mmCIF file of C-alpha atoms and ligand atoms in Angstrom:
data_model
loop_
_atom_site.group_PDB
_atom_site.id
_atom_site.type_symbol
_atom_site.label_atom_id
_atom_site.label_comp_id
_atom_site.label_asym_id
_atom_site.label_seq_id
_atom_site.Cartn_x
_atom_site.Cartn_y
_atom_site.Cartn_z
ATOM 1 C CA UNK X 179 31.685 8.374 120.198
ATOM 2 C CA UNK X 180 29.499 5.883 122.262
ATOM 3 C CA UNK X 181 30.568 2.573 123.224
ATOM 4 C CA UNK X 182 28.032 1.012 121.447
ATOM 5 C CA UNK X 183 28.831 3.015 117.777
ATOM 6 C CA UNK X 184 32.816 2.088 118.348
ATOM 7 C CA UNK X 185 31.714 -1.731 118.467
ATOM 8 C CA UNK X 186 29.491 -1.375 115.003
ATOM 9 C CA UNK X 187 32.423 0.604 113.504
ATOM 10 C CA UNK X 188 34.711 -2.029 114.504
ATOM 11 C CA UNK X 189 32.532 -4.812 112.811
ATOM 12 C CA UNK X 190 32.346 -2.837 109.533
ATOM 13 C CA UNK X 191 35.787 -2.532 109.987
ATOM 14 C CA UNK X 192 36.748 -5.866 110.320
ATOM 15 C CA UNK X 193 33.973 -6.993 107.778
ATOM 16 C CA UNK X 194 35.532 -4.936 104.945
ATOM 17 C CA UNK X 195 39.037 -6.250 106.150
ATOM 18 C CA UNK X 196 37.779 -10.004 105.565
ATOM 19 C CA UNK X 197 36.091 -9.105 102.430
ATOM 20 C CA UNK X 198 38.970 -7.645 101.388
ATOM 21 C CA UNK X 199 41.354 -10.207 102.326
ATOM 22 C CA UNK X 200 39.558 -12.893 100.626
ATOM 23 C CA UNK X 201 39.409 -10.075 97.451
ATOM 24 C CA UNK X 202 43.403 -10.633 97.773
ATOM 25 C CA UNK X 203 43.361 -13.997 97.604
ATOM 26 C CA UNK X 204 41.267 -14.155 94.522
ATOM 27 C CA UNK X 205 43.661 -11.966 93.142
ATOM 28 C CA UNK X 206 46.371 -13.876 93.975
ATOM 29 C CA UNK X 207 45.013 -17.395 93.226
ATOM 30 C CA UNK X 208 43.926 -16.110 89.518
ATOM 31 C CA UNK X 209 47.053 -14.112 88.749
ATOM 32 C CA UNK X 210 48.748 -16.533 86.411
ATOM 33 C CA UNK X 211 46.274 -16.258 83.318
ATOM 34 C CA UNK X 212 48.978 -18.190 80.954
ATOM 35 C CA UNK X 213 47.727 -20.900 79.721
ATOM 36 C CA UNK X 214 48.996 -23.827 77.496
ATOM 37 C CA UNK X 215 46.927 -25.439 74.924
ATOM 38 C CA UNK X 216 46.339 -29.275 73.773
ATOM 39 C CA UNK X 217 48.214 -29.998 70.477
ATOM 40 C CA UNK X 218 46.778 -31.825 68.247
ATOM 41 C CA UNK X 219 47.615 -35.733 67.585
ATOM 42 C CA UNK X 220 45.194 -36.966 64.894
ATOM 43 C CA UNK X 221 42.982 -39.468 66.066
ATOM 44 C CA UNK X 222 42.884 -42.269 68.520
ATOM 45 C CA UNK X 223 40.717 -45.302 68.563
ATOM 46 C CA UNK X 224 38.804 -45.893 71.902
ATOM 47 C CA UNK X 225 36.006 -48.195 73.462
ATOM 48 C CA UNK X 226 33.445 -44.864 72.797
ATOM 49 C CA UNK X 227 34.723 -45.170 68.813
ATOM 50 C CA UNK X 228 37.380 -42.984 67.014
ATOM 51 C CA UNK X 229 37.946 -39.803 68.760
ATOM 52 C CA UNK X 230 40.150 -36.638 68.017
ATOM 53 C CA UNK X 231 43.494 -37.106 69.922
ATOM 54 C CA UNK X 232 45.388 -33.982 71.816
ATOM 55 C CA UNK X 233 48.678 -34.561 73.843
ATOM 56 C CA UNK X 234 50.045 -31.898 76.679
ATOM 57 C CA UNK X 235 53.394 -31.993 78.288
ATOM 58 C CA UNK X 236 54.555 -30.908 81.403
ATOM 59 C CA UNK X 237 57.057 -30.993 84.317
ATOM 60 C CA UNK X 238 57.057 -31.617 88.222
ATOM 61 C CA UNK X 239 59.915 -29.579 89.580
ATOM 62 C CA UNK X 240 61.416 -29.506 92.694
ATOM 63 C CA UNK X 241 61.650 -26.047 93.209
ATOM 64 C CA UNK X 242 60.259 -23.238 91.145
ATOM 65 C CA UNK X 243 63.410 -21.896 89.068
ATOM 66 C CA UNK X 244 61.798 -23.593 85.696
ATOM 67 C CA UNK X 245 58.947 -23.355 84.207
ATOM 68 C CA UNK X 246 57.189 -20.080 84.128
ATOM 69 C CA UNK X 247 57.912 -18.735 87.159
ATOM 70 C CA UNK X 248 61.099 -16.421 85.818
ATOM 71 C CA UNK X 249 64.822 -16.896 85.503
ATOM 72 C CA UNK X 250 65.018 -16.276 89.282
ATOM 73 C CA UNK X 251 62.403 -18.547 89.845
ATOM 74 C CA UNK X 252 59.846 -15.610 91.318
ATOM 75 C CA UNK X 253 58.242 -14.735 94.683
ATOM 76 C CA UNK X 254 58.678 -18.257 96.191
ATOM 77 C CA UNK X 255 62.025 -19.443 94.403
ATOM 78 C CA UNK X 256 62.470 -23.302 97.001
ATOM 79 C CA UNK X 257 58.414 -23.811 95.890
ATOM 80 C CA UNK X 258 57.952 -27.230 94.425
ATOM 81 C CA UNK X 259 55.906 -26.513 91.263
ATOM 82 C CA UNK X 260 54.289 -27.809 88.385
ATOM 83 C CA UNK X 261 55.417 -25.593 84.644
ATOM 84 C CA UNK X 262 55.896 -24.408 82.186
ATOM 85 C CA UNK X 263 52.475 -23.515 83.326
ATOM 86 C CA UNK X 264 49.593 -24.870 85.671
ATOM 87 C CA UNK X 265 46.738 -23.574 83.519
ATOM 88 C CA UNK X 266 45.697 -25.742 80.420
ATOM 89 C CA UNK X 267 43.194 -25.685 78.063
ATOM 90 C CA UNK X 268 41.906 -28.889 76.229
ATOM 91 C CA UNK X 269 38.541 -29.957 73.459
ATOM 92 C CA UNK X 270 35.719 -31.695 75.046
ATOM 93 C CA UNK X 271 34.928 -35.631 73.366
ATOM 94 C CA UNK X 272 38.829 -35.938 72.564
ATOM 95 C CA UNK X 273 41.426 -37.864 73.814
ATOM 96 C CA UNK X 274 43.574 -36.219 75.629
ATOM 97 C CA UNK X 275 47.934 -37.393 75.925
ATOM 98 C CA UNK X 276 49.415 -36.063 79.055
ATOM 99 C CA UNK X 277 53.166 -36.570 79.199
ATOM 100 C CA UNK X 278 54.627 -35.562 82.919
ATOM 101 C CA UNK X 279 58.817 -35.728 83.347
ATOM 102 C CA UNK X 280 58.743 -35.694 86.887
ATOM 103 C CA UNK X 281 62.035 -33.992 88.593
ATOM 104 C CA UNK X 282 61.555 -34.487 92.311
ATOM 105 C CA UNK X 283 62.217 -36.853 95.446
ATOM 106 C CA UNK X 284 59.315 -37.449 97.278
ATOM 107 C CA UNK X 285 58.086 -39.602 100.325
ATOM 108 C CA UNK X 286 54.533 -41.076 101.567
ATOM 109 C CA UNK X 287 51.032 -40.559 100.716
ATOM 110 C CA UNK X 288 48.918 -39.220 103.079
ATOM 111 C CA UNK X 289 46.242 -41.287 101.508
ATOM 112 C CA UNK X 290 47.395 -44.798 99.295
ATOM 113 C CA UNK X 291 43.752 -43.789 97.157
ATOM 114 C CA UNK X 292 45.893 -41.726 95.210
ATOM 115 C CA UNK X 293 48.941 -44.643 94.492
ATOM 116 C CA UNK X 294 46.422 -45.758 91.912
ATOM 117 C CA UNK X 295 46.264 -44.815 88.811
ATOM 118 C CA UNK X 296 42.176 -43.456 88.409
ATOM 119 C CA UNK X 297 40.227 -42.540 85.455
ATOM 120 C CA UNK X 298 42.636 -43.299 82.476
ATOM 121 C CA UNK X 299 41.530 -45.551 79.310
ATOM 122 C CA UNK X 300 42.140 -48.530 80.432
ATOM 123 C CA UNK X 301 43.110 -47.801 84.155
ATOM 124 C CA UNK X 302 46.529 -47.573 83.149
ATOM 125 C CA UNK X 303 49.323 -45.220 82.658
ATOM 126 C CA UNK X 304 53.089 -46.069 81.284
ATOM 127 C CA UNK X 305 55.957 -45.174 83.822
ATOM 128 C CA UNK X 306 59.339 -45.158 81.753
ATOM 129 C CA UNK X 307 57.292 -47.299 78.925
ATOM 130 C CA UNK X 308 56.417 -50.020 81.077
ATOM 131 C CA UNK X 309 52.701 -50.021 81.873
ATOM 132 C CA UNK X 310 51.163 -49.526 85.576
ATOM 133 C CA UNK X 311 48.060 -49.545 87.579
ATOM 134 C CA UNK X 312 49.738 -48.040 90.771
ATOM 135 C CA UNK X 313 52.848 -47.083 92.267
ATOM 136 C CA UNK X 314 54.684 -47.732 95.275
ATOM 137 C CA UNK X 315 52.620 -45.132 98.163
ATOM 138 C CA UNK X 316 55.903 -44.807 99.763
ATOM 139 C CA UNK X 317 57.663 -43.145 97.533
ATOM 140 C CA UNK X 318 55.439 -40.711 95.300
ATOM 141 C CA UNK X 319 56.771 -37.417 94.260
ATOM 142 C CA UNK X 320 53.802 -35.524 92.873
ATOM 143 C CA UNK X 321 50.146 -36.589 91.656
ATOM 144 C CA UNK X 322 48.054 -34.857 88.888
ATOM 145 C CA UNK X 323 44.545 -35.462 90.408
ATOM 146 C CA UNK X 324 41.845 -33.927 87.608
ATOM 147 C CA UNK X 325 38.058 -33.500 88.970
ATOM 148 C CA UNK X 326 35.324 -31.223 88.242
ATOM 149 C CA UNK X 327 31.635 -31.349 86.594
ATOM 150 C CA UNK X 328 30.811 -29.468 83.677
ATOM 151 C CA UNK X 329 27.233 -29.893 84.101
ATOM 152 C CA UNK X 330 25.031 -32.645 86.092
ATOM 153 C CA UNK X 331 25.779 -35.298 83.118
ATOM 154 C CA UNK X 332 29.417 -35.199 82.282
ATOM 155 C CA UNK X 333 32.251 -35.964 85.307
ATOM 156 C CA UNK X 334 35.349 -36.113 84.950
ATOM 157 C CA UNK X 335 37.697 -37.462 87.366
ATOM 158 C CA UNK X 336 41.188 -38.570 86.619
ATOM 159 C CA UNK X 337 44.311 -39.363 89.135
ATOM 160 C CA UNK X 338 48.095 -40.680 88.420
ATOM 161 C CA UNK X 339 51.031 -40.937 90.853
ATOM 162 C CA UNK X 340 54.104 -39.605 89.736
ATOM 163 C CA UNK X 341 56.994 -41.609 91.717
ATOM 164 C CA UNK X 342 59.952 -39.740 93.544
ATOM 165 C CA UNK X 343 62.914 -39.833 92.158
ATOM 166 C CA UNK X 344 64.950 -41.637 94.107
ATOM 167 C CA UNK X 345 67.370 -39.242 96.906
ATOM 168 C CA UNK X 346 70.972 -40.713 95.345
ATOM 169 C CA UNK X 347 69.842 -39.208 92.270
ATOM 170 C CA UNK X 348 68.501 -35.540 93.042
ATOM 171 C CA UNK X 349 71.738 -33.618 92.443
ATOM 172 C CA UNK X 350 72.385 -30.601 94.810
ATOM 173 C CA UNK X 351 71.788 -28.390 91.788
ATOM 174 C CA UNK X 352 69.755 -28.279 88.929
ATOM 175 C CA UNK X 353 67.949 -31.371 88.059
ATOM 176 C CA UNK X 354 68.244 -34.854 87.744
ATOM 177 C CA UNK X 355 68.983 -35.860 83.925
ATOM 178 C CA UNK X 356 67.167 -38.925 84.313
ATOM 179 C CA UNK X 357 63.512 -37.653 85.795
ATOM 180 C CA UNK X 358 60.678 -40.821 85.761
ATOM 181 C CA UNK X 359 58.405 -40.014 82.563
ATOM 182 C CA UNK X 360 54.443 -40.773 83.393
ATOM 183 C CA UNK X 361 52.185 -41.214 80.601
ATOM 184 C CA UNK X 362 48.506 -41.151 80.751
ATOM 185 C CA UNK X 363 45.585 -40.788 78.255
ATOM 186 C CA UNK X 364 41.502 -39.897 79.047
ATOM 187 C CA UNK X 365 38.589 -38.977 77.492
ATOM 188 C CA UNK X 366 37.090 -35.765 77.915
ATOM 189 C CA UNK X 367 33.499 -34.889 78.184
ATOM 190 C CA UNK X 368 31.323 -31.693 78.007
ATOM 191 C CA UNK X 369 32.808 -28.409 77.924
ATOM 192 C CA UNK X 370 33.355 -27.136 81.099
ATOM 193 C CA UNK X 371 35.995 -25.721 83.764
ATOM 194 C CA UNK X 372 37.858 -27.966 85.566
ATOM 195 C CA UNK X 373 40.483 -28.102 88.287
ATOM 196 C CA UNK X 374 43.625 -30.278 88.926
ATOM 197 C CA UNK X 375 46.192 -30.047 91.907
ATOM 198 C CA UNK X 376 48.637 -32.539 93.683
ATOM 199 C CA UNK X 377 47.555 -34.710 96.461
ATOM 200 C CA UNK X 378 50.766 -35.650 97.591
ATOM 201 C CA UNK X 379 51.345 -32.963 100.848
ATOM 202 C CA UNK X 380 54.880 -31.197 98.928
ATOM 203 C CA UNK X 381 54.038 -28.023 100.302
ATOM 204 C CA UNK X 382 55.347 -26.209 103.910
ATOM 205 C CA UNK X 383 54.402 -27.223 106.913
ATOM 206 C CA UNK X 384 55.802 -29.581 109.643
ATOM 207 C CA UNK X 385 52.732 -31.459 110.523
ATOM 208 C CA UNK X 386 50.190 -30.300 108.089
ATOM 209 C CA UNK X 387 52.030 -30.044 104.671
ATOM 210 C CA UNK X 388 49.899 -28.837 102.420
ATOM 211 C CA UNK X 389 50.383 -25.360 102.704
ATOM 212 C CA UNK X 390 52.787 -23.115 100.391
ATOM 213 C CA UNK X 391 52.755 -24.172 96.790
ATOM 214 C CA UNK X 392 49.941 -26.380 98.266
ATOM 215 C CA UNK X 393 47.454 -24.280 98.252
ATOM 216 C CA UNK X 394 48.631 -21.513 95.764
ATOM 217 C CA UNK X 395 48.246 -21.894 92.294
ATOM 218 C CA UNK X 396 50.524 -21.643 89.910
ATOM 219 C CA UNK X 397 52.482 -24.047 91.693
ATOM 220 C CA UNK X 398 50.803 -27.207 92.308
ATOM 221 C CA UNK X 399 47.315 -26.615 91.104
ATOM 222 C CA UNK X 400 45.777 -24.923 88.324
ATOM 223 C CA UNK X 401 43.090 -24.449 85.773
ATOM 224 C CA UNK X 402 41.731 -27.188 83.560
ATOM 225 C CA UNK X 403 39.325 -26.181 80.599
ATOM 226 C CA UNK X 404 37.473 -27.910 78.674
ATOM 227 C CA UNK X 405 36.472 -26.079 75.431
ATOM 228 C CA UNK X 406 33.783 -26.723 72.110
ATOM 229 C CA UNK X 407 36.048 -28.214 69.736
HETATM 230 CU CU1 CU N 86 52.963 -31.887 94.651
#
């Protein structure tokens, strides 16, 4: 073989080896097709008039041996992760009820923008029943940050802070029977597919922490559909 055929061959090579690599991570990103649906709550009155109501409840966890990742808590068992699932599916023009009991300790923001609560009727959310705007950036556990665009009309963008539980009450195993409880309703627009993932850096990393369950989903970030209802 010529030189100049063994370079060529080694681009192909190493093309197909990138394509295929990022074929993997598809793969991998998509492999957890479970998904939990909204349940429905009647109907809510709102500033844009009476609207359908849905609630969905989930969990923060600081490790991954809840929620739907198996008894033995699966391929990453210390992972910090969202359950009992991170895909959800909700109606579009509803109001939507997330409930979050959040399990873990936490530390600081890398960015306070994400202490606030965004996007919520009202602006608000209820931590342990007492309404809040923001929470302390110091001490934030987890966030559930909700963006996408469904078309070039209809955004959505929604943001609350879930604070850490404090250290003295993470037990060494199993979890704390007193996690904080963040409520938080929105409205929903168009149809569309949406994402959601943390913004508080949980994942591995010394320096740069937002690898891991960072950038994996099933873990802490997911699917977010918005469907006809
Ligand atoms: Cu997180």
């Amino acid at each position: 073989m010529n030189k100049r055929y063994i370079a060529a061959l080694g681009t192909v090579i190493l093309g197909a080896a990138v394509i295929a690599g990022i074929g993997t991570y598809v793969a991998s990103a998509k492999n957890d097709s479970r998904v939990l649906e909204a349940t429905p709550a009647g109907t809510m009155e709102t500033p844009e008039g009476t609207l359908p109501h849905y609630t969905l409840d989930m969990s923060a966890y600081p490790d991954s041996m809840s929620g739907s990742h198996g008894a033995d808590g699966g391929v990453h068992p210390d992972w910090v992760s969202y359950g009992p699932v991170t895909n959800f599916k909700v109606p579009a023009h509803s109001v939507i009820t997330i409930t979050i009991k959040q399990y873990d300790s936490g530390e600081r923001l890398s960015n306070d923008f994400f202490a606030t609560v965004h996007g919520t009727l009202d602006g608000t959310a209820t931590l342990d029943g007492q309404s809040i705007t923001n929470v302390d950036p110091e001490h934030v556990g987890h966030t559930f940050t909700l963006h996408g665009l469904a078309d070039a009309k209809s955004q959505l963008f929604v943001s609350v802070p879930l604070p850490a539980v404090e250290e003295a009450d993470m037990p060494d195993s199993g979890y704390t029977t007193s996690p904080r409880v963040v409520t938080f309703s929105f409205i929903t627009g168009d149809a569309g597919e949406y994402v959601w993932n943390c913004e508080y850096p949980c994942g591995d990393g010394t320096t740069a922490r937002f690898g891991g369950p960072m950038s994996t989903q099933g873990y802490m970030a997911g699917n977010f559909s918005v469907v006809k209802a």
